[in-house]
CSV table of C-alpha atoms and ligand atoms in Angstrom, one decimal:
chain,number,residue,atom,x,y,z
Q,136,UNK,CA,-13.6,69.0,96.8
Q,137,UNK,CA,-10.1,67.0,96.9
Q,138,UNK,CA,-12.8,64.0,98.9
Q,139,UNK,CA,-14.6,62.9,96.4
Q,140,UNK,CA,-16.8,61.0,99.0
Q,141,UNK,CA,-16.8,64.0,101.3
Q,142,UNK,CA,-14.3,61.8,103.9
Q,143,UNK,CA,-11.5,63.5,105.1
Q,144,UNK,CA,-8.9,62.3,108.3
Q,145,UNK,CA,-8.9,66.1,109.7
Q,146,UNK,CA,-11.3,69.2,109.0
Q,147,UNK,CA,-10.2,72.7,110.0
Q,148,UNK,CA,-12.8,75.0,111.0
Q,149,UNK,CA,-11.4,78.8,110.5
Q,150,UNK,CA,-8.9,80.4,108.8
Q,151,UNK,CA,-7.1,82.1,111.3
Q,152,UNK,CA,-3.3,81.6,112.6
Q,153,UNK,CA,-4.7,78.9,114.4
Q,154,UNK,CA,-6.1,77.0,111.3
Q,155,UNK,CA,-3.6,77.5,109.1
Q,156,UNK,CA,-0.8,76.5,111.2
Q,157,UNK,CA,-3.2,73.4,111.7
Q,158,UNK,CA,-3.3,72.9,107.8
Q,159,UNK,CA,0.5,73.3,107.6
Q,160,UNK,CA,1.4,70.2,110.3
Q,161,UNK,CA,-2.0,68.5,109.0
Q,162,UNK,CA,-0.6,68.3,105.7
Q,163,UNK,CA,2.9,67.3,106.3
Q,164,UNK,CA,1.3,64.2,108.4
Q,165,UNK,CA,0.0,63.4,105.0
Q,166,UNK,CA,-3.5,64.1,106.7
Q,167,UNK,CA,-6.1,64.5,104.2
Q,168,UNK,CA,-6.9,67.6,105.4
Q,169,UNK,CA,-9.6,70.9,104.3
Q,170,UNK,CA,-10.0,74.3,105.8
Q,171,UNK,CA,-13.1,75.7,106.0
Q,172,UNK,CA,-13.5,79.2,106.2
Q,173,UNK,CA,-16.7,81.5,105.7
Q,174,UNK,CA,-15.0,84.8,105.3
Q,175,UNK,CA,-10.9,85.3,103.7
Q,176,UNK,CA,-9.0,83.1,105.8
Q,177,UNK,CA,-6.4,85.5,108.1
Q,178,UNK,CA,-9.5,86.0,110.7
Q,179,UNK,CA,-8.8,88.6,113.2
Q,180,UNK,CA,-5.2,88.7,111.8
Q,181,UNK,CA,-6.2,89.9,108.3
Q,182,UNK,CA,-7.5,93.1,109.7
Q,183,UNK,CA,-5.1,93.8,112.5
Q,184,UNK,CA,-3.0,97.1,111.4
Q,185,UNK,CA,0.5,96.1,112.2
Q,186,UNK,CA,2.4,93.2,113.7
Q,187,UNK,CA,5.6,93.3,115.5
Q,188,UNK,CA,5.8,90.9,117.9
Q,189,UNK,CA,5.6,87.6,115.8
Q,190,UNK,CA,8.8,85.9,115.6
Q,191,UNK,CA,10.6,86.7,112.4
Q,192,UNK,CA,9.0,89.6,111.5
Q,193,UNK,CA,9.5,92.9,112.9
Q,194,UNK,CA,7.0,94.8,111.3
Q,195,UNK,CA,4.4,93.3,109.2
Q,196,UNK,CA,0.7,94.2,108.2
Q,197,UNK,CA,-1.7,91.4,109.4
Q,198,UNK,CA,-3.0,90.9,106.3
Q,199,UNK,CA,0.5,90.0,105.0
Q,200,UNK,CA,1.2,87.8,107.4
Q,201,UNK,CA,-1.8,86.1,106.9
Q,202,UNK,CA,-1.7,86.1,103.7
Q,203,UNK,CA,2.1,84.1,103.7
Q,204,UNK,CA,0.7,81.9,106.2
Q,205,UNK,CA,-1.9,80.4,103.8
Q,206,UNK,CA,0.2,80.6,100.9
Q,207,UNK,CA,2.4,78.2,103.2
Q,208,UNK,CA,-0.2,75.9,104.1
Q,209,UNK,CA,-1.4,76.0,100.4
Q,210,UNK,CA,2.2,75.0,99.4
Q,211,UNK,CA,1.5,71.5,100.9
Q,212,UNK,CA,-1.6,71.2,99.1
Q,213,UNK,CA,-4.0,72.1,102.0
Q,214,UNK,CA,-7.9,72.1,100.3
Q,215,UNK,CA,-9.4,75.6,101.2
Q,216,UNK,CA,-12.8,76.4,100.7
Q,217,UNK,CA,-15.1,79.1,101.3
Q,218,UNK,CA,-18.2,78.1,103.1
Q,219,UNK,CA,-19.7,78.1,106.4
Q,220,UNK,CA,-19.9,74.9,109.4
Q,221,UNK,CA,-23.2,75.2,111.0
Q,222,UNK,CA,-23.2,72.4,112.8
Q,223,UNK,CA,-20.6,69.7,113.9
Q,224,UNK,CA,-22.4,66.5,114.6
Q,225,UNK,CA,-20.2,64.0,117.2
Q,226,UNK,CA,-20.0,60.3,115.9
Q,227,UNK,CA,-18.1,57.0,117.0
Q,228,UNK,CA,-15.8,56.9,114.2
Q,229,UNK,CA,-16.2,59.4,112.1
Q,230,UNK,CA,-17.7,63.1,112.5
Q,231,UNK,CA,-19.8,65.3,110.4
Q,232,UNK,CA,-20.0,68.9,109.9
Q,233,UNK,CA,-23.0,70.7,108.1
Q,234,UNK,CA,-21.8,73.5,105.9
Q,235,UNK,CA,-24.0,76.9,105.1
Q,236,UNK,CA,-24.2,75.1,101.1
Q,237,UNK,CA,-25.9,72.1,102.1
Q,238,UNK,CA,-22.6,69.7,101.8
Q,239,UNK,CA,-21.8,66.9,105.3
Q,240,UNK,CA,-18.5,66.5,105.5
Q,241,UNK,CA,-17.1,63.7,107.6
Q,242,UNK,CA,-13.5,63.3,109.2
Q,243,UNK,CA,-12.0,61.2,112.4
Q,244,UNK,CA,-10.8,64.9,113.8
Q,245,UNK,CA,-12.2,67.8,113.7
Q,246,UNK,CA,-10.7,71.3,115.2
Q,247,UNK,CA,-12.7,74.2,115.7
Q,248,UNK,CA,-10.2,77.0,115.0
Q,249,UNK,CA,-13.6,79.8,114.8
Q,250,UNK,CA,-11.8,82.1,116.8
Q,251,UNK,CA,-13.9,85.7,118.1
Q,252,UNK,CA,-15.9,88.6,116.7
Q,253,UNK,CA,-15.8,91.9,118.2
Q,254,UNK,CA,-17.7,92.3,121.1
Q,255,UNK,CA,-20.1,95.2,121.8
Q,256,UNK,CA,-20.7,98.0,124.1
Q,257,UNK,CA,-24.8,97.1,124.3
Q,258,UNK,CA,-25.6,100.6,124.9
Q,259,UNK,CA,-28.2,102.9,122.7
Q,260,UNK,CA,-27.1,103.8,119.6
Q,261,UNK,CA,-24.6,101.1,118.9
Q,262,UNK,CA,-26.0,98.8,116.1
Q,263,UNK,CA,-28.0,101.2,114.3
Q,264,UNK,CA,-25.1,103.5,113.7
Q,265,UNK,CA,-23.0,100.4,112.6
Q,266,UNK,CA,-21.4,102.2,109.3
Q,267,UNK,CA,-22.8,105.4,110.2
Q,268,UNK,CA,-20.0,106.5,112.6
Q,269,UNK,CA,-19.8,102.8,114.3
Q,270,UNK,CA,-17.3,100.3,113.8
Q,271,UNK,CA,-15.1,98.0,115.1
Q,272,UNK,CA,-11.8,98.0,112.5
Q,273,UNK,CA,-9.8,101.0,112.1
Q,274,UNK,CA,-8.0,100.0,109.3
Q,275,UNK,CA,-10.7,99.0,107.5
Q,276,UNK,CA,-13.5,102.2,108.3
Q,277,UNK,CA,-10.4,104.6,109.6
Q,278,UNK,CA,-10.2,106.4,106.1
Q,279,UNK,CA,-13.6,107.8,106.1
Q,280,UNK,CA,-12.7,109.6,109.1
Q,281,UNK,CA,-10.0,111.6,107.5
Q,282,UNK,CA,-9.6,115.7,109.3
Q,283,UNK,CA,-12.8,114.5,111.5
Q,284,UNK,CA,-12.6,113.7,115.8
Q,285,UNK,CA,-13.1,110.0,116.3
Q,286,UNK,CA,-13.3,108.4,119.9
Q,287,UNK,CA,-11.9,104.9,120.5
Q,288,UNK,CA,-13.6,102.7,123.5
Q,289,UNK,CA,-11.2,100.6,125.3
Q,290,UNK,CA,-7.8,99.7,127.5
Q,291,UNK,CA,-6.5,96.9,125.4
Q,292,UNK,CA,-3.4,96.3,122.9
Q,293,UNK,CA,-5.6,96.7,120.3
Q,294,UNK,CA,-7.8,99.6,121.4
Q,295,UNK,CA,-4.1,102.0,121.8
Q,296,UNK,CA,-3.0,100.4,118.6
Q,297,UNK,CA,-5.7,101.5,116.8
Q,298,UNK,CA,-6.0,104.8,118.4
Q,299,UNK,CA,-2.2,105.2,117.5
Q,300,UNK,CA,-3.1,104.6,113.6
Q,301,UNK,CA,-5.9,106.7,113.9
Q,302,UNK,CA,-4.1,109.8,114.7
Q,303,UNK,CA,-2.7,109.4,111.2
Q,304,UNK,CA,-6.1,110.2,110.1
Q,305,UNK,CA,-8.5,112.0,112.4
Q,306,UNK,CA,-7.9,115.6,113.5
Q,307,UNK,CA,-8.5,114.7,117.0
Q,308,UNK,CA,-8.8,111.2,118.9
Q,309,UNK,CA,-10.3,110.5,122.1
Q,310,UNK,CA,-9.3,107.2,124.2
Q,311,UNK,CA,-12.1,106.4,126.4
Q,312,UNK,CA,-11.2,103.8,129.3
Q,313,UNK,CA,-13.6,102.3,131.8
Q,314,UNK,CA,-10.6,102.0,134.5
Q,315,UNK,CA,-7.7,104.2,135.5
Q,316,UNK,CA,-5.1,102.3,134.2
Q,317,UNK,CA,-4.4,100.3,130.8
Q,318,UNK,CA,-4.0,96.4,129.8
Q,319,UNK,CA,-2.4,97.7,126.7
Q,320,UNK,CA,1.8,96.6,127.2
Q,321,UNK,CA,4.1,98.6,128.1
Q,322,UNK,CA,5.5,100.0,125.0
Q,323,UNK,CA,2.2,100.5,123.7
Q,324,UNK,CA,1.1,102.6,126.3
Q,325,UNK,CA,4.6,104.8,126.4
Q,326,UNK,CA,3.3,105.4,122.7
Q,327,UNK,CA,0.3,106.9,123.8
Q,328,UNK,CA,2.0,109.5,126.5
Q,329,UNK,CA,4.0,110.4,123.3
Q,330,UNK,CA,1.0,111.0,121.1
Q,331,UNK,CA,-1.6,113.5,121.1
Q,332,UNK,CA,-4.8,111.4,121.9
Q,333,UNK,CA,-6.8,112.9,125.0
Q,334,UNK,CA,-7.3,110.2,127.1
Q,335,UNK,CA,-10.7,110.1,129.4
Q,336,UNK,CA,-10.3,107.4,132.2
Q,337,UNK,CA,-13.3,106.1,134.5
Q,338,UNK,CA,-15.6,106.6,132.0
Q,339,UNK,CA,-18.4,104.4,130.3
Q,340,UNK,CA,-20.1,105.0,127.0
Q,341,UNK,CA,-24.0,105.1,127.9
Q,342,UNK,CA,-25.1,106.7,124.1
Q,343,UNK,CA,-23.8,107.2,120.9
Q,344,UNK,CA,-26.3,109.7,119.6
Q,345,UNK,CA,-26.8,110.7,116.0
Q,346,UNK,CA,-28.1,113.3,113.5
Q,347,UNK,CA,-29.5,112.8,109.6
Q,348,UNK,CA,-25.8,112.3,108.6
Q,349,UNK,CA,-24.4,109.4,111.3
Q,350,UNK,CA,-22.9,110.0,114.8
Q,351,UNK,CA,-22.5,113.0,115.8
Q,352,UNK,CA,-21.8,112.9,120.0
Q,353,UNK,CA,-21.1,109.8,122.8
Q,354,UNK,CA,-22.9,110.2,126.1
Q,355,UNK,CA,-20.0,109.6,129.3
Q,356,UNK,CA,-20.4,108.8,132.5
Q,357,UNK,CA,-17.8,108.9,134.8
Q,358,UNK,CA,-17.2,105.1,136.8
Q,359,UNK,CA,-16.8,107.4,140.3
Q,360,UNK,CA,-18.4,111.0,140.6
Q,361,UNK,CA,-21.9,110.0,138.2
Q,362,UNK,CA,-20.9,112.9,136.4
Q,363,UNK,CA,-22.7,113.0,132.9
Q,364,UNK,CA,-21.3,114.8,129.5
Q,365,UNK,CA,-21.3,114.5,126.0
Q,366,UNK,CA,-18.1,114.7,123.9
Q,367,UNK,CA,-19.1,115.5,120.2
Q,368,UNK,CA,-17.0,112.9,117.7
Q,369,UNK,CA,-18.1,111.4,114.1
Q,370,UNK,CA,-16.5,108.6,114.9
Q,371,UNK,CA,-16.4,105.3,117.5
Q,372,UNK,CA,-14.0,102.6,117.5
Q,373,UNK,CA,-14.8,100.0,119.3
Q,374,UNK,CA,-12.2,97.5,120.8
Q,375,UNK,CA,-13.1,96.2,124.2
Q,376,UNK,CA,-12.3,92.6,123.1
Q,377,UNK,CA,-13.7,89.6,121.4
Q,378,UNK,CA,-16.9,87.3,122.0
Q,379,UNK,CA,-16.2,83.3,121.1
Q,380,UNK,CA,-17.6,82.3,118.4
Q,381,UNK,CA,-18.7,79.1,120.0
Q,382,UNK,CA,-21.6,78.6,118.4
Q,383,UNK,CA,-20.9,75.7,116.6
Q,384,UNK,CA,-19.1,73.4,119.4
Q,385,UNK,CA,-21.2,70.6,120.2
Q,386,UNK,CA,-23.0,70.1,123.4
Q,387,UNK,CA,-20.9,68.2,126.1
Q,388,UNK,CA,-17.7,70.5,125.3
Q,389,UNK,CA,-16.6,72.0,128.7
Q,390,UNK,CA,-16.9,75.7,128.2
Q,391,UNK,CA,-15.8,78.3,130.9
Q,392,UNK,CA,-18.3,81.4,132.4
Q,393,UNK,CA,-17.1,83.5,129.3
Q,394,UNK,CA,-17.3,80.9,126.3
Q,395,UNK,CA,-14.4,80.2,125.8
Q,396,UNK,CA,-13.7,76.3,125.8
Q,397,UNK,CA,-11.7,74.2,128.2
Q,398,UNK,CA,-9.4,72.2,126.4
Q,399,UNK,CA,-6.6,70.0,128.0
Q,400,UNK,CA,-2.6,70.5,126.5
Q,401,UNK,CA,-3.0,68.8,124.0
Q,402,UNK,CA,-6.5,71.5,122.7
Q,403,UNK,CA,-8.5,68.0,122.9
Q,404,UNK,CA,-11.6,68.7,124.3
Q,405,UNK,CA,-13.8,66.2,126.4
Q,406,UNK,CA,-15.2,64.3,122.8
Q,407,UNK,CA,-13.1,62.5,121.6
Q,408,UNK,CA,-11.4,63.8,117.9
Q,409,UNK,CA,-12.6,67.0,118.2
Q,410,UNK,CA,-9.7,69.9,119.2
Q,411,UNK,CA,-10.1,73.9,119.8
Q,412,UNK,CA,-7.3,76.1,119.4
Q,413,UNK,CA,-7.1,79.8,118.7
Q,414,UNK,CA,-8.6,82.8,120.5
Q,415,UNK,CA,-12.1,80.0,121.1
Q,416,UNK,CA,-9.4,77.9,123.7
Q,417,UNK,CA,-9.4,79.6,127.5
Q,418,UNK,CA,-5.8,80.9,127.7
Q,419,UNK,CA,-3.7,83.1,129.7
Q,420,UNK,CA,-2.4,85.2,126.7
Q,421,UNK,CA,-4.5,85.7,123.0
Q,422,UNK,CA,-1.5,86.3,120.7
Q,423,UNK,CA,-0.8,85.3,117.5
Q,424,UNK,CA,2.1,82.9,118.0
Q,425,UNK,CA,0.2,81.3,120.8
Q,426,UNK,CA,-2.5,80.3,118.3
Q,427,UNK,CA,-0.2,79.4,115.9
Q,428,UNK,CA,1.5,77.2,118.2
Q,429,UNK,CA,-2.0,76.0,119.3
Q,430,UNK,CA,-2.8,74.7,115.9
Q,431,UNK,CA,0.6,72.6,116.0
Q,432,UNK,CA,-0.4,71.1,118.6
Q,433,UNK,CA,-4.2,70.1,118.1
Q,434,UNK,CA,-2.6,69.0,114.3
Q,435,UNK,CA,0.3,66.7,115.7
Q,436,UNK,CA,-2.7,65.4,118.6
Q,437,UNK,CA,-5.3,64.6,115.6
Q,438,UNK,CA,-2.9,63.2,113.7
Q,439,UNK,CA,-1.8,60.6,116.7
Q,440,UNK,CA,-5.3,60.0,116.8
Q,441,UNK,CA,-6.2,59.3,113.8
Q,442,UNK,CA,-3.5,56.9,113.4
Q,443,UNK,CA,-4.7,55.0,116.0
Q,444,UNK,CA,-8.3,55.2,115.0
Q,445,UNK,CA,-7.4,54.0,111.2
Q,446,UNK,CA,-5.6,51.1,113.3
Q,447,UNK,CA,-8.5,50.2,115.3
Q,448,UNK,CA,-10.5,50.3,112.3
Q,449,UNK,CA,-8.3,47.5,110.4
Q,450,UNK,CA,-7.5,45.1,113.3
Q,451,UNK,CA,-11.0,45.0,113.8
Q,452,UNK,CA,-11.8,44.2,110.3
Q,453,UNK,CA,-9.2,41.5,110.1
Q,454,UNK,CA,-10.8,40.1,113.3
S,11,NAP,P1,-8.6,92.9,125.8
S,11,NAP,O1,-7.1,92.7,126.1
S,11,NAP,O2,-9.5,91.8,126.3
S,11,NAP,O3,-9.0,94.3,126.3
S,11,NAP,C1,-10.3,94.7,126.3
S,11,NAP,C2,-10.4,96.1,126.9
S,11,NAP,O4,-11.8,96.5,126.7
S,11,NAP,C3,-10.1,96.2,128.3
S,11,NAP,O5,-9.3,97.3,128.6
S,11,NAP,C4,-11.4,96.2,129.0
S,11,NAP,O6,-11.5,96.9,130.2
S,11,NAP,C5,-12.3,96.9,128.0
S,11,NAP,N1,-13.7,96.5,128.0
S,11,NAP,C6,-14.2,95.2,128.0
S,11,NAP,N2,-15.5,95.2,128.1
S,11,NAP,C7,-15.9,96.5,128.1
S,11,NAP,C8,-17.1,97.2,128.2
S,11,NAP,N3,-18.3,96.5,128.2
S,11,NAP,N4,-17.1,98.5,128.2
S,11,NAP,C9,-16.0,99.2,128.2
S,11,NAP,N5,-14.7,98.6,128.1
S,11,NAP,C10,-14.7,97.3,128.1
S,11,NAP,O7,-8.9,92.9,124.2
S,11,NAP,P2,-7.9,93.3,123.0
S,11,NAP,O8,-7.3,94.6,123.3
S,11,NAP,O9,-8.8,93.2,121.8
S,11,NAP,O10,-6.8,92.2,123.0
S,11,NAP,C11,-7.2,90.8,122.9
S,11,NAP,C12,-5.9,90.0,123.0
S,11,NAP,O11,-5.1,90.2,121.8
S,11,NAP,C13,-5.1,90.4,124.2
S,11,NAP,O12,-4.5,89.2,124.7
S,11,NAP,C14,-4.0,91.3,123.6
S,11,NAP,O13,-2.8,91.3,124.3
S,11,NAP,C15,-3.8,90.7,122.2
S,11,NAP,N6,-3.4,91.7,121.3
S,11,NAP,C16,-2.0,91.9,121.2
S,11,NAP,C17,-1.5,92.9,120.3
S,11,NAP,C18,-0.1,93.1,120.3
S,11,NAP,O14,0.7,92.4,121.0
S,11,NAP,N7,0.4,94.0,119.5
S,11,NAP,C19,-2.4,93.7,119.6
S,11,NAP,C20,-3.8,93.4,119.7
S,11,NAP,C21,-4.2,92.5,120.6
S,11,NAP,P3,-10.8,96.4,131.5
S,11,NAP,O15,-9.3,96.6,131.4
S,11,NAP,O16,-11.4,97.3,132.6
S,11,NAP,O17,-11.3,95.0,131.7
């Protein structure tokens, strides 16, 4: 570690658009800043497919991006290390966060930056077929499905996008929807009508049954009539969203019914010098460039802070 006491002015919790574009305006406050990350920093970015709606780029694989985002925030110096925050503990002046190794780190702000994780269908079936037929990245699993029918679960942007890429791969894809109409935008869902995915609307997932050799079938129900049936597939996608990962906000941060934290416009939350920004911050729209920007904002916020903490801190030792 850069700290050789462990003392840092701002620590960034995730590596995601939202932490590194923190760890870009961090460093050119001259914070001294680290990003902590317990997987490859990109987060959910790293493993989306294909990007074409961040400014700048047209068409770019997430992992690209990500991958010249941190180069970017490296270029400034920005400390990076692998490990993982378990637990953020609030203080007066300073705050500490446990990491997964055993090391405290302490800093005046701290932004939680942790982002999402796929979230699950809970039905029967699910987690004990994770890599036997299960899984939630298309681009990562997608390739082992090569000449076999797959069915993707979902409405979303990413649940057509995926479905889209899949058809590069599979010999036949389902699109199962719970509604009758789509979230996916506009273009994405002209894409679809163009493609050859069968879409099944008003329908819920109740099974994924297998055999010796992984999934071989999904249970349906349909959302109206009750009707039951089983569509036989080797593969299921899952992308009906993402679960918070809040777990490591402290107590006392304002958290809405689904998780996700309240934060005010400047992504300070209720305790003071700690910040959330990223798909972890209640917003109207999860996209990239928002959490970009939202890591800007949190960085230029903590560094105001801190400023003003550091200045506390001396007139009150020349008092
Ligand atoms: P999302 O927009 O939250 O959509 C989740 C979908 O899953 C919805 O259609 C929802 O159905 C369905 N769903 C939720 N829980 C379900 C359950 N238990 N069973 C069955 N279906 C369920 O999630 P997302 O597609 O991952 O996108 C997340 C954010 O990233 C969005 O803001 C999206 O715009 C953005 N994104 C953008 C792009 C892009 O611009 N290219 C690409 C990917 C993601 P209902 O519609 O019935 O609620």
């Amino acid at each position: 570690m850069n700290a050789e006491d462990g003392i840092y002015d701002f620590i960034i919790l995730g590596g995601g658009p939202a932490g590194l574009a923190a760890g870009i305006y961090g460093m050119r406050a001259v914070l001294k800043t680290i990003l902590i990350e317990k997987a490859t920093p990109g987060g959910q970015l790293a493993i989306t497919k294909g990007v074409e709606n961040y400014p700048g780029f047209e068409d770019i694989s997430g992992l690209e991006l990500s991958d010249k985002m941190l180069s970017h925030a490296q270029s400034y110096g920005l400390e990076v290390i692998q490990d993982e925050a378990v637990k953020i503990e609030p203080g007066p002046e300073l705050h500490s966060v446990k990491l997964a190794s055993g090391k405290v780190l302490k800093a005046y702000a701290v932004l939680i930056a942790t982002g999402g994780a796929p979230r699950k269908l809970g039905v029967p079936g699910e987690d004990e077929n994770l890599g036997r037929g299960v899984s939630y990245c298309a681009k990562c699993d997608g390739y082992f499905f090569r000449g076999q029918v797959v069915s993707v679960i979902g409405g979303g942007d990413t649940a057509v996008e995926e479905a889209l890429y899949l058809t590069k791969l599979a010999s036949k894809v389902y699109l199962i929807h719970r509604r009758d109409s789509f979230r996916a935008g506009r273009l994405l869902q002209k894409r679809l009508r163009e493609s050859e995915i069968e879409v099944i609307l008003n329908s819920r997932v109740t099974k994924i049954c297998d055999q010796e050799d992984g999934v071989h079938s999904i249970s349906l129900k349909d959302t109206f009539t009750g009707e039951e049936k089983d569509i036989e597939t080797e593969g299921v996608f899952i992308f009906i969203g993402l679960t918070p990962n809040n777990e490591i906000i402290p107590p006392g941060v304002t958290l809405d019914h689904s998780g996700y934290a309240i934060t005010n416009e400047k992504c300070e939350t209720n305790i003071p010098g700690i910040y959330i920004a990223g798909d972890l911050k209640q917003k109207y729209a999860k996209q990239i460039v928002v959490a970009a920007a939202e890591g800007c904002v949190a960085a230029l916020a903590a560094a105001s802070y801190i400023d003003e903490k550091k200045d506390e801190q001396e007139t009150g030792q020349r008092l």
